[in-house]
C-alpha positions as a printed Julia matrix, in Angstrom:
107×3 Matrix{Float64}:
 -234.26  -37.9     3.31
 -233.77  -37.17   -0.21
 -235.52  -37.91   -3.17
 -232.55  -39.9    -4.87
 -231.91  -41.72   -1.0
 -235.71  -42.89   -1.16
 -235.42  -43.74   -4.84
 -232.92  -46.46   -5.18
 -230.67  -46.26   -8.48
 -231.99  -42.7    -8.99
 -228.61  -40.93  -10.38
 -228.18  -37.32   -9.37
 -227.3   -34.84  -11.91
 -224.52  -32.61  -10.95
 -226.52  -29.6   -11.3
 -228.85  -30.35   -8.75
 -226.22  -32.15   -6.06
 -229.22  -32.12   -3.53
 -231.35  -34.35   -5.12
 -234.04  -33.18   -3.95
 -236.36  -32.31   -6.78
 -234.35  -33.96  -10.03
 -236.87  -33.51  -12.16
 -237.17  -29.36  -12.35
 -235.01  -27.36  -13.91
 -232.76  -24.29  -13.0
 -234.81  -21.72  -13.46
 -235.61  -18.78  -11.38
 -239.04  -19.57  -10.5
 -238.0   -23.26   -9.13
 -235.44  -21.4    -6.88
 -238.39  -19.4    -5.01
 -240.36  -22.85   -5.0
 -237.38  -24.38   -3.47
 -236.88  -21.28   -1.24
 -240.5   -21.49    0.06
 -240.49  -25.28    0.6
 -237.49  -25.01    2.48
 -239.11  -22.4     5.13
 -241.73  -24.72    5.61
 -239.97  -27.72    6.05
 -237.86  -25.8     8.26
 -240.88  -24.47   10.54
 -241.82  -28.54   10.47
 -238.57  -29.08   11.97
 -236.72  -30.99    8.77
 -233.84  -29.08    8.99
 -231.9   -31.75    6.78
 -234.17  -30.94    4.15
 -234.96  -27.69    4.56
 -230.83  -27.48    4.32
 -230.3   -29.02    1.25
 -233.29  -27.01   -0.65
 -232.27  -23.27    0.33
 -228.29  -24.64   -0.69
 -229.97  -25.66   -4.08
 -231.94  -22.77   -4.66
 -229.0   -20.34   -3.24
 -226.73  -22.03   -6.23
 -229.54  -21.94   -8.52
 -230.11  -17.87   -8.21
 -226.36  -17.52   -7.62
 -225.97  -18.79  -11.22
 -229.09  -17.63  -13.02
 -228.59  -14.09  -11.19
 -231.86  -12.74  -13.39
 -233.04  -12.36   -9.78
 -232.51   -9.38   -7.77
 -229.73   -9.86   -5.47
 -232.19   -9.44   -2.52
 -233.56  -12.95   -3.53
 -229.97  -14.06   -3.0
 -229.49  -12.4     0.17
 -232.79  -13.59    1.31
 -232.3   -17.36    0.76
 -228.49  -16.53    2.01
 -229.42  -15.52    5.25
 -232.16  -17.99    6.29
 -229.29  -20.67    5.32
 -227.05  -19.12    7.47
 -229.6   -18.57   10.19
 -230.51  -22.69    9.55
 -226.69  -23.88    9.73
 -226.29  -21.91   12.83
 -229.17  -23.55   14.58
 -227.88  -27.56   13.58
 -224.33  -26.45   14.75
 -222.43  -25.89   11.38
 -220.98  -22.18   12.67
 -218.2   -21.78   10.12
 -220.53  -22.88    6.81
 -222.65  -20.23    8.33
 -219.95  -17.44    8.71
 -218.32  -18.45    5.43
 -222.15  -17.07    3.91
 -222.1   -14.6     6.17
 -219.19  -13.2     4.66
 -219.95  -13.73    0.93
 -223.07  -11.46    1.99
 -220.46   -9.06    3.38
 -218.69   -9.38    0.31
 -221.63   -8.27   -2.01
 -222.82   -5.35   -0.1
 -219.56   -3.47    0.17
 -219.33   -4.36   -3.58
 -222.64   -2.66   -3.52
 -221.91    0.59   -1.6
């Protein structure tokens, strides 16, 4: 459950379409928060929210990109790893292949 779902009338700004934490902003430091809370709400078996925080911190260090693009890969795999495991196989391959993507850019 989200914050906004469990906060009736709560309006969710479209930079944080999750609406899990509308209150913090996009910075860097929230995104490894976000990261890190969404491993552990993963190992608690929440993978709805688990789910929604590593897509918000994914878009947060995909659009800040201060980070080093091992954060992104990081948080872009254990997504991909997640949506495999609740049955969403093609969100997981289209990640799968943005990560393709950056690494030949890389090489």
């Amino acid at each position: 459950m989200s914050y906004a779902s469990s906060h009736p009338g709560f309006v969710i700004p479209a930079s944080n379409p999750s609406g899990i934490f509308p209150f913090l902003g996009r910075h860097p430091e929230t995104a490894e928060t976000m990261h890190n809370l969404a491993q552990l709400r993963e190992k608690q078996g929440n993978n709805e929210e688990a789910r929604a925080l590593y897509t918000e911190a994914l878009a947060i260090r995909e659009q800040e990109r201060i980070v080093h693009y091992s954060k992104i890969a990081e948080t872009r795999m254990l997504l991909s790893t997640l949506l495999h495991t609740i049955g969403l196989h093609e969100d997981a391959n289209q990640l799968e292949a943005a990560q393709s993507k950056l690494r030949t850019c890389d090489e």
